Short mmCIF file of C-alpha atoms in Angstrom, two decimals:
data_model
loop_
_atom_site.label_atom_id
_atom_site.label_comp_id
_atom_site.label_asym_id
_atom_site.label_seq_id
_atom_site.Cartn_x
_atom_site.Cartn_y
_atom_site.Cartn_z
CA UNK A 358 52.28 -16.63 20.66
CA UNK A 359 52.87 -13.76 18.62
CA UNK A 360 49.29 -11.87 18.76
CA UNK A 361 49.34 -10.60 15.24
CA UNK A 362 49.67 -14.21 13.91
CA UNK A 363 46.41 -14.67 16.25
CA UNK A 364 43.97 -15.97 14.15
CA UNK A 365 41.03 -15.78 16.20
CA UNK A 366 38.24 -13.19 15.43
CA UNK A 367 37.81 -12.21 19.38
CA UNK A 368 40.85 -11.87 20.84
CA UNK A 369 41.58 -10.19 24.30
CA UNK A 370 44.76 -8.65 26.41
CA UNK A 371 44.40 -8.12 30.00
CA UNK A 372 46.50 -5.52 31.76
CA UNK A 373 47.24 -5.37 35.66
CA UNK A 374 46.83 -1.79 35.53
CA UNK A 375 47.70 -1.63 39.71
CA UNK A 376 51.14 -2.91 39.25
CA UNK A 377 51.52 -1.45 35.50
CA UNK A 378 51.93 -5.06 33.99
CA UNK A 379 50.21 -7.92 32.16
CA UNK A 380 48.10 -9.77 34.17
CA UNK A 381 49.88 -12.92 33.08
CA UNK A 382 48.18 -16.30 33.97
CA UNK A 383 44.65 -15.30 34.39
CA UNK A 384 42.03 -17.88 33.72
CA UNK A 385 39.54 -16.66 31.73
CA UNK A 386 36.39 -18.32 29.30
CA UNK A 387 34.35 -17.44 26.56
CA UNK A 388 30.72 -18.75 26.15
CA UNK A 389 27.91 -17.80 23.36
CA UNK A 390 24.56 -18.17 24.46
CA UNK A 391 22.13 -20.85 22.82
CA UNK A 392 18.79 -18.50 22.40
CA UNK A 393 16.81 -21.79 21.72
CA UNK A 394 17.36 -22.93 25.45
CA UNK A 395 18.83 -19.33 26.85
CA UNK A 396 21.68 -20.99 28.37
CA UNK A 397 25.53 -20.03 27.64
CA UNK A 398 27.53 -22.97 25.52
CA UNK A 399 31.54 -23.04 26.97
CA UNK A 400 33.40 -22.42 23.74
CA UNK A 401 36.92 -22.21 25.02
CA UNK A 402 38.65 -22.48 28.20
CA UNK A 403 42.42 -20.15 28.41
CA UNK A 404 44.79 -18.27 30.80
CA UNK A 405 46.73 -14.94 29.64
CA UNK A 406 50.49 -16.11 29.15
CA UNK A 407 53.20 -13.72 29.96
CA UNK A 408 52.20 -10.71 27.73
CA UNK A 409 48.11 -11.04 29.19
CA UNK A 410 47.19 -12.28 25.73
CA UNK A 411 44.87 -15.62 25.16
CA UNK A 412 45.40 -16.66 21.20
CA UNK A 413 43.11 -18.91 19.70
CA UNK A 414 39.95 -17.94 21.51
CA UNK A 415 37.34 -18.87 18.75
CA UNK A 416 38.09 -20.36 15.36
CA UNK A 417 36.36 -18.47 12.17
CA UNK A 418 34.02 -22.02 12.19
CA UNK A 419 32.78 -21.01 15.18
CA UNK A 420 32.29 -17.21 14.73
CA UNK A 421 28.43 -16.62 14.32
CA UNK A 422 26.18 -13.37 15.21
CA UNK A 423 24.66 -13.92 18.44
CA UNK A 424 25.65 -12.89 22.28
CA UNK A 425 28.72 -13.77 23.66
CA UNK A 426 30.46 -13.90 27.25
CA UNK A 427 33.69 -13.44 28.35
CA UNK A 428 34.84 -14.42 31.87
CA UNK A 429 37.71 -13.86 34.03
CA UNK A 430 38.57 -15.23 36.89
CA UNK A 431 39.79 -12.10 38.51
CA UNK A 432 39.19 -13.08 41.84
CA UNK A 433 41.14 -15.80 41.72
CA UNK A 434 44.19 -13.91 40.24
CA UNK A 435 44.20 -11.68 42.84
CA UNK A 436 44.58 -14.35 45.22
CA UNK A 437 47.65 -16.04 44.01
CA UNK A 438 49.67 -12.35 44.44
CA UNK A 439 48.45 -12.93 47.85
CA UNK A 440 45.62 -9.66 47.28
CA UNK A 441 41.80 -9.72 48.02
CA UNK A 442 39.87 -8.22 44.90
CA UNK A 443 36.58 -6.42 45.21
CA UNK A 444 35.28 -8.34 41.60
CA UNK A 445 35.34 -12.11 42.07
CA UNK A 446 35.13 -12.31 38.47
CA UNK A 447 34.33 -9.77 35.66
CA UNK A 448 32.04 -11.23 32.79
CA UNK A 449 31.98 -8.74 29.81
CA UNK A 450 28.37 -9.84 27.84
CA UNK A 451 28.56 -8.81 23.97
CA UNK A 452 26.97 -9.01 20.96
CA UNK A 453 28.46 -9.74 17.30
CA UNK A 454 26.46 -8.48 14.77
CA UNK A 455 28.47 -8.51 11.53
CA UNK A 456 31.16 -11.45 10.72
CA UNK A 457 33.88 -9.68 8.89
CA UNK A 458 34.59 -7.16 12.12
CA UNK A 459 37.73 -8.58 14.39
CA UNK A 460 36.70 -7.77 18.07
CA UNK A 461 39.52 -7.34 20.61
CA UNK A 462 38.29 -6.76 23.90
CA UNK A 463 40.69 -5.70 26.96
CA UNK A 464 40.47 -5.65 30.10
CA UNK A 465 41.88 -3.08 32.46
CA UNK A 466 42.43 -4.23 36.12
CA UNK A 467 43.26 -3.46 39.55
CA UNK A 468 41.78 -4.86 42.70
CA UNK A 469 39.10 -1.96 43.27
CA UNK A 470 38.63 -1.02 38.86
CA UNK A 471 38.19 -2.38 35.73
CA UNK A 472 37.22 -0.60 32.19
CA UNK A 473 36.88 -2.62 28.81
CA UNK A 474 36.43 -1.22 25.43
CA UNK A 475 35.52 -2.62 21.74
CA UNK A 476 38.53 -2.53 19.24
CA UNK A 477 39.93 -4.09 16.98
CA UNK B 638 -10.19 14.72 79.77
CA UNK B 639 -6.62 16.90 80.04
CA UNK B 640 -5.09 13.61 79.40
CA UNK B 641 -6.93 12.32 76.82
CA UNK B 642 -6.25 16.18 75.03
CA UNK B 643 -2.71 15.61 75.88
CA UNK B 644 -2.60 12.24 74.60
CA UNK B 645 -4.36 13.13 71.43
CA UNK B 646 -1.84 15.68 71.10
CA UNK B 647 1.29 13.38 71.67
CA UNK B 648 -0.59 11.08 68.66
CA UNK B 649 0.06 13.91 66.60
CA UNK B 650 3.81 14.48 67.98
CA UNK B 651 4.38 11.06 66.57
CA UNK B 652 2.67 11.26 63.26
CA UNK B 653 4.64 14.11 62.39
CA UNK B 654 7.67 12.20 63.22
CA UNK B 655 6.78 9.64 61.50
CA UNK B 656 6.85 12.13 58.30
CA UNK B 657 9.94 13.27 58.72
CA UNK B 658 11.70 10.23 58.94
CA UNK B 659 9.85 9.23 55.52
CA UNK B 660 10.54 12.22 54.01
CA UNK B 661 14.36 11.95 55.13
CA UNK B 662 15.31 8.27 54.96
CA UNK B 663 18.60 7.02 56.28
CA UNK B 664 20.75 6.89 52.67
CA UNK B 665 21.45 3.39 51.37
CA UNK B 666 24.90 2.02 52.32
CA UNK B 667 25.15 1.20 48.76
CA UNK B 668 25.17 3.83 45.91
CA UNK B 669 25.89 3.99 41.94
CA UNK B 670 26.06 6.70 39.40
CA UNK B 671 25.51 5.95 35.83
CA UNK B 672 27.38 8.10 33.56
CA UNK B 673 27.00 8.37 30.02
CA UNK B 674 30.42 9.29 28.73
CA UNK B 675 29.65 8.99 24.78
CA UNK B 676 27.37 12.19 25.09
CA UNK B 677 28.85 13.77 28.39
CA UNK B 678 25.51 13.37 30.57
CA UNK B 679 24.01 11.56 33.42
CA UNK B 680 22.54 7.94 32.57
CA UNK B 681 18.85 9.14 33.37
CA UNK B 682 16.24 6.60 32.74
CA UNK B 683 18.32 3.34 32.79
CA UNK B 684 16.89 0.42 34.52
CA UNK B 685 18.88 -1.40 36.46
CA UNK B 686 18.32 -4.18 39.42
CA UNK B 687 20.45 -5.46 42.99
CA UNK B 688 20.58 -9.29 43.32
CA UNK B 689 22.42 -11.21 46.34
CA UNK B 690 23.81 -15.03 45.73
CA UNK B 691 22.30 -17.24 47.91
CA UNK B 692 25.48 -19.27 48.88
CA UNK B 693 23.85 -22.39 49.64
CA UNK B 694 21.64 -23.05 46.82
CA UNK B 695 24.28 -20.41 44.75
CA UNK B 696 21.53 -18.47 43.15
CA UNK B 697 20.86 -14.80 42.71
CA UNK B 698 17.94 -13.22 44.93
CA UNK B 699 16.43 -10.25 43.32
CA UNK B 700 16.86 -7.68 46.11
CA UNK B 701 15.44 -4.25 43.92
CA UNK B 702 14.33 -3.16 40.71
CA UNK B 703 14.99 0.79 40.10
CA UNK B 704 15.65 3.41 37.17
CA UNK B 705 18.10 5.82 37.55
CA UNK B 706 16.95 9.40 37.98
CA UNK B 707 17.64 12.76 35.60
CA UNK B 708 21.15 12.56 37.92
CA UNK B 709 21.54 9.37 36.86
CA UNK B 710 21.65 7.95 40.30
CA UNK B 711 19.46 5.64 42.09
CA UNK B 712 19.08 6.08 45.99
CA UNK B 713 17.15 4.11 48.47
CA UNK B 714 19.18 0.59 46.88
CA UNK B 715 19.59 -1.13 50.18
CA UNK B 716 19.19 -1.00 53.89
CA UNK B 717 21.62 -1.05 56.61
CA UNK B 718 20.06 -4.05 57.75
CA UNK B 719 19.82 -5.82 54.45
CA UNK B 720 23.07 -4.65 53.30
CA UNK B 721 25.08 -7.90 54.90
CA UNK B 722 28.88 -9.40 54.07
CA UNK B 723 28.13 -11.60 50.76
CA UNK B 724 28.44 -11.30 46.85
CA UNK B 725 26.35 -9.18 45.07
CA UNK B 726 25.26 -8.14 41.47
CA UNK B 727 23.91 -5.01 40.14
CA UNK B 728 22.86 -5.12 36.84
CA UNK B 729 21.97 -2.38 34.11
CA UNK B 730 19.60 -2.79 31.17
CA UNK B 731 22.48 -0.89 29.00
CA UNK B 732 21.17 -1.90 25.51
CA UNK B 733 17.58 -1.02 26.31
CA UNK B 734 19.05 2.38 27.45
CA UNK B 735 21.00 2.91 24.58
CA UNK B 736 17.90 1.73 21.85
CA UNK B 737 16.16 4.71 24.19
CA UNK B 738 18.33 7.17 22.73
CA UNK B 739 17.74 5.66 19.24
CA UNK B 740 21.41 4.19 18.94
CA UNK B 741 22.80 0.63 19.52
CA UNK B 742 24.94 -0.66 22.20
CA UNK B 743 28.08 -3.65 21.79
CA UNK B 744 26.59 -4.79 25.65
CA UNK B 745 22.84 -5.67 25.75
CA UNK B 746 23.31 -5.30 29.59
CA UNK B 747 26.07 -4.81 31.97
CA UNK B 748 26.59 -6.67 35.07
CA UNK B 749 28.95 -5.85 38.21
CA UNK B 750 29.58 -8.69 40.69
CA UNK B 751 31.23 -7.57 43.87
CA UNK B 752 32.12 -8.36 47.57
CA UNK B 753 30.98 -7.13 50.40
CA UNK B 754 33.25 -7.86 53.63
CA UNK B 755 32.49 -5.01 55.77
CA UNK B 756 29.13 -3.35 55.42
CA UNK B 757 29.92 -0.85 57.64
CA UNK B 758 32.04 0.73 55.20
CA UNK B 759 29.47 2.88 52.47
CA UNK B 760 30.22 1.38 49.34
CA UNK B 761 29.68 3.49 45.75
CA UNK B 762 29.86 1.39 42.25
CA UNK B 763 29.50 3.75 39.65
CA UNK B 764 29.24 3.10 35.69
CA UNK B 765 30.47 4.92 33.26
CA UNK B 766 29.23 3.83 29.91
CA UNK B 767 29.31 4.74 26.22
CA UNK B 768 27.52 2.21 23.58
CA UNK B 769 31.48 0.98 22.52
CA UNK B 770 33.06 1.19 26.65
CA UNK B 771 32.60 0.95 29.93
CA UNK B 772 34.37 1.26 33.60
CA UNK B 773 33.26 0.67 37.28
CA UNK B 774 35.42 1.01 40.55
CA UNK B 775 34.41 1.08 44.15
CA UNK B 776 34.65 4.22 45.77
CA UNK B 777 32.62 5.10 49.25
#
C-alpha cells in the first residue's frame, strides 16, 4: 500500500539498518492500555510488507489520548534470516496527548541496536 | 598470651580486608549509561530498575531498584553470580525524569528486554534519550 494514502493516525516503517534494507515481514502489534483495569487492549495485529511499512494500524474511531504500545517481534525476525538478535522483541510505550497530531514512529534495527523517534 | 596478641592481631588483618574489598567491589557484569542527548548531558537522577523473567511461571522478578548518578551511570547492577543466561529487562522511569527537568516526555518509561547467552562476556546497554527519541545497543 502506498503509505501516503495510509490513513491511519500512527503509522510506522521499520528499517533493517544491518543489511541497509526494509525489514520486510516483521510481525509487529499495537495495544492501548485500559487505565480502569491497567491492562493493554490488542488493537491491531500486522507484519511490515516489502517496503517495512504496516498501513492501517488504527482507524481515526479508535484514536483516543491515552498510552499506547507498539511491539515487534524482532526476535523472531532475526530468526527466519537464520541470525540470533540480542532484543527478543522491542516494545516502544507512548503517549498521545492531542488528536489532530499524525504520529509515525520508526524503528531502526540491527541485531545488537535499535533507535526510534516521534515524527510525523 | 603471644598467641592470643598474634591472633588479635590477625582479627585485625582480616577486618581491614574486609574494607577493602567493600570499598572496591568486583564491577557488575552488567552496565548502562543514560545519556541525555536533547540537552547534551549525562541522565543524572533517573530511576531505573533490573527485572529477570522467570521462564516457568513467565513473570518478571525485580532484581534492583537504582538512580543513575551525576555520570549518569549506575554501577553495582548485578553480580557475577546472579548475572545467569536468561531474558532480562531494565527499565527507566523516562517521563518522571523528564517532568524533573520541568519538560514532558512522548515515553512515560522506557523498557529494554535483552538476552543473555554468555554471562561471561561484560555486557553494557546504554540509553540515549531526548523527550522526542531514543537508542540502545549492546556494547561490553
Amino acid at each position: 500500500m502506498d503509505p501516503s494514502k495510509d490513513n491511519s493516525s500512527i503509522t510506522t516503517h521499520v528499517l533493517n539498518t544491518a543489511d541497509g534494507v526494509p525489514a520486510s515481514r516483521m510481525a509487529l502489534s499495537l495495544h492501548r492500555l485500559n487505565t480502569h483495569m491497567m491492562i493493554w487492549n490488542l488493537l491491531t495485529v500486522g507484519t511490515t510488507d516489502e517496503e517495512g511499512h504496516c498501513s492501517e494500524l488504527i482507524g481515526s474511531e479508535a484514536f483516543s489520548l491515552g498510552m499506547y504500545k507498539l511491539r515487534f517481534e524482532t526476535g523472531q525476525y532475526w530468526e527466519n534470516l537464520g541470525q540470533t538478535c540480542f532484543f527478543p522483541y522491542v516494545e516502544l510505550v507512548f503517549t498521545i496527548t492531542s488528536l489532530d497530531q499524525h504520529i509515525h514512529l520508526p524503528l531502526l534495527l540491527s541485531r545488537f541496536s535499535y533507535s526510534t523517534y516521534r515524527g510525523r | 598470651m603471644i598467641s592470643q596478641r598474634l591472633q588479635h592481631i590477625k582479627g585485625h588483618i582480616l577486618a581491614e580486608n574486609k574494607c577493602v574489598e567493600m570499598a572496591t567491589p568486583p564491577p557488575s557484569p552488567l552496565s548502562t549509561h543514560v545519556l541525555n542527548t536533547g540537552q547534551g548531558v549525562p541522565g543524572a537522577g533517573m530511576a531505573l530498575s533490573l527485572h529477570r523473567l522467570d521462564p516457568r511461571t513467565e513473570t518478571w522478578n525485580l532484581l534492583i531498584a537504582g538512580t543513575t548518578n551525576d555520570d549518569g551511570r549506575c554501577p553495582g547492577l548485578i553480580t557475577r553470580e546472579a548475572f545467569i543466561p536468561g531474558t532480562y529487562k531494565m527499565r527507566f522511569e523516562t517521563g518522571q525524569y523528564w517532568k524533573g527537568l520541568g519538560e514532558t516526555c512522548f515515553y512515560p518509561y522506557v523498557e529494554i528486554v535483552f538476552t543473555i547467552m554468555e554471562p561471561s562476556q561484560k555486557c553494557h546497554v546504554p540509553l540515549l534519550l531526548s523527550r522526542f527519541s531514543y537508542s540502545t545497543y549492546r556494547g561490553s
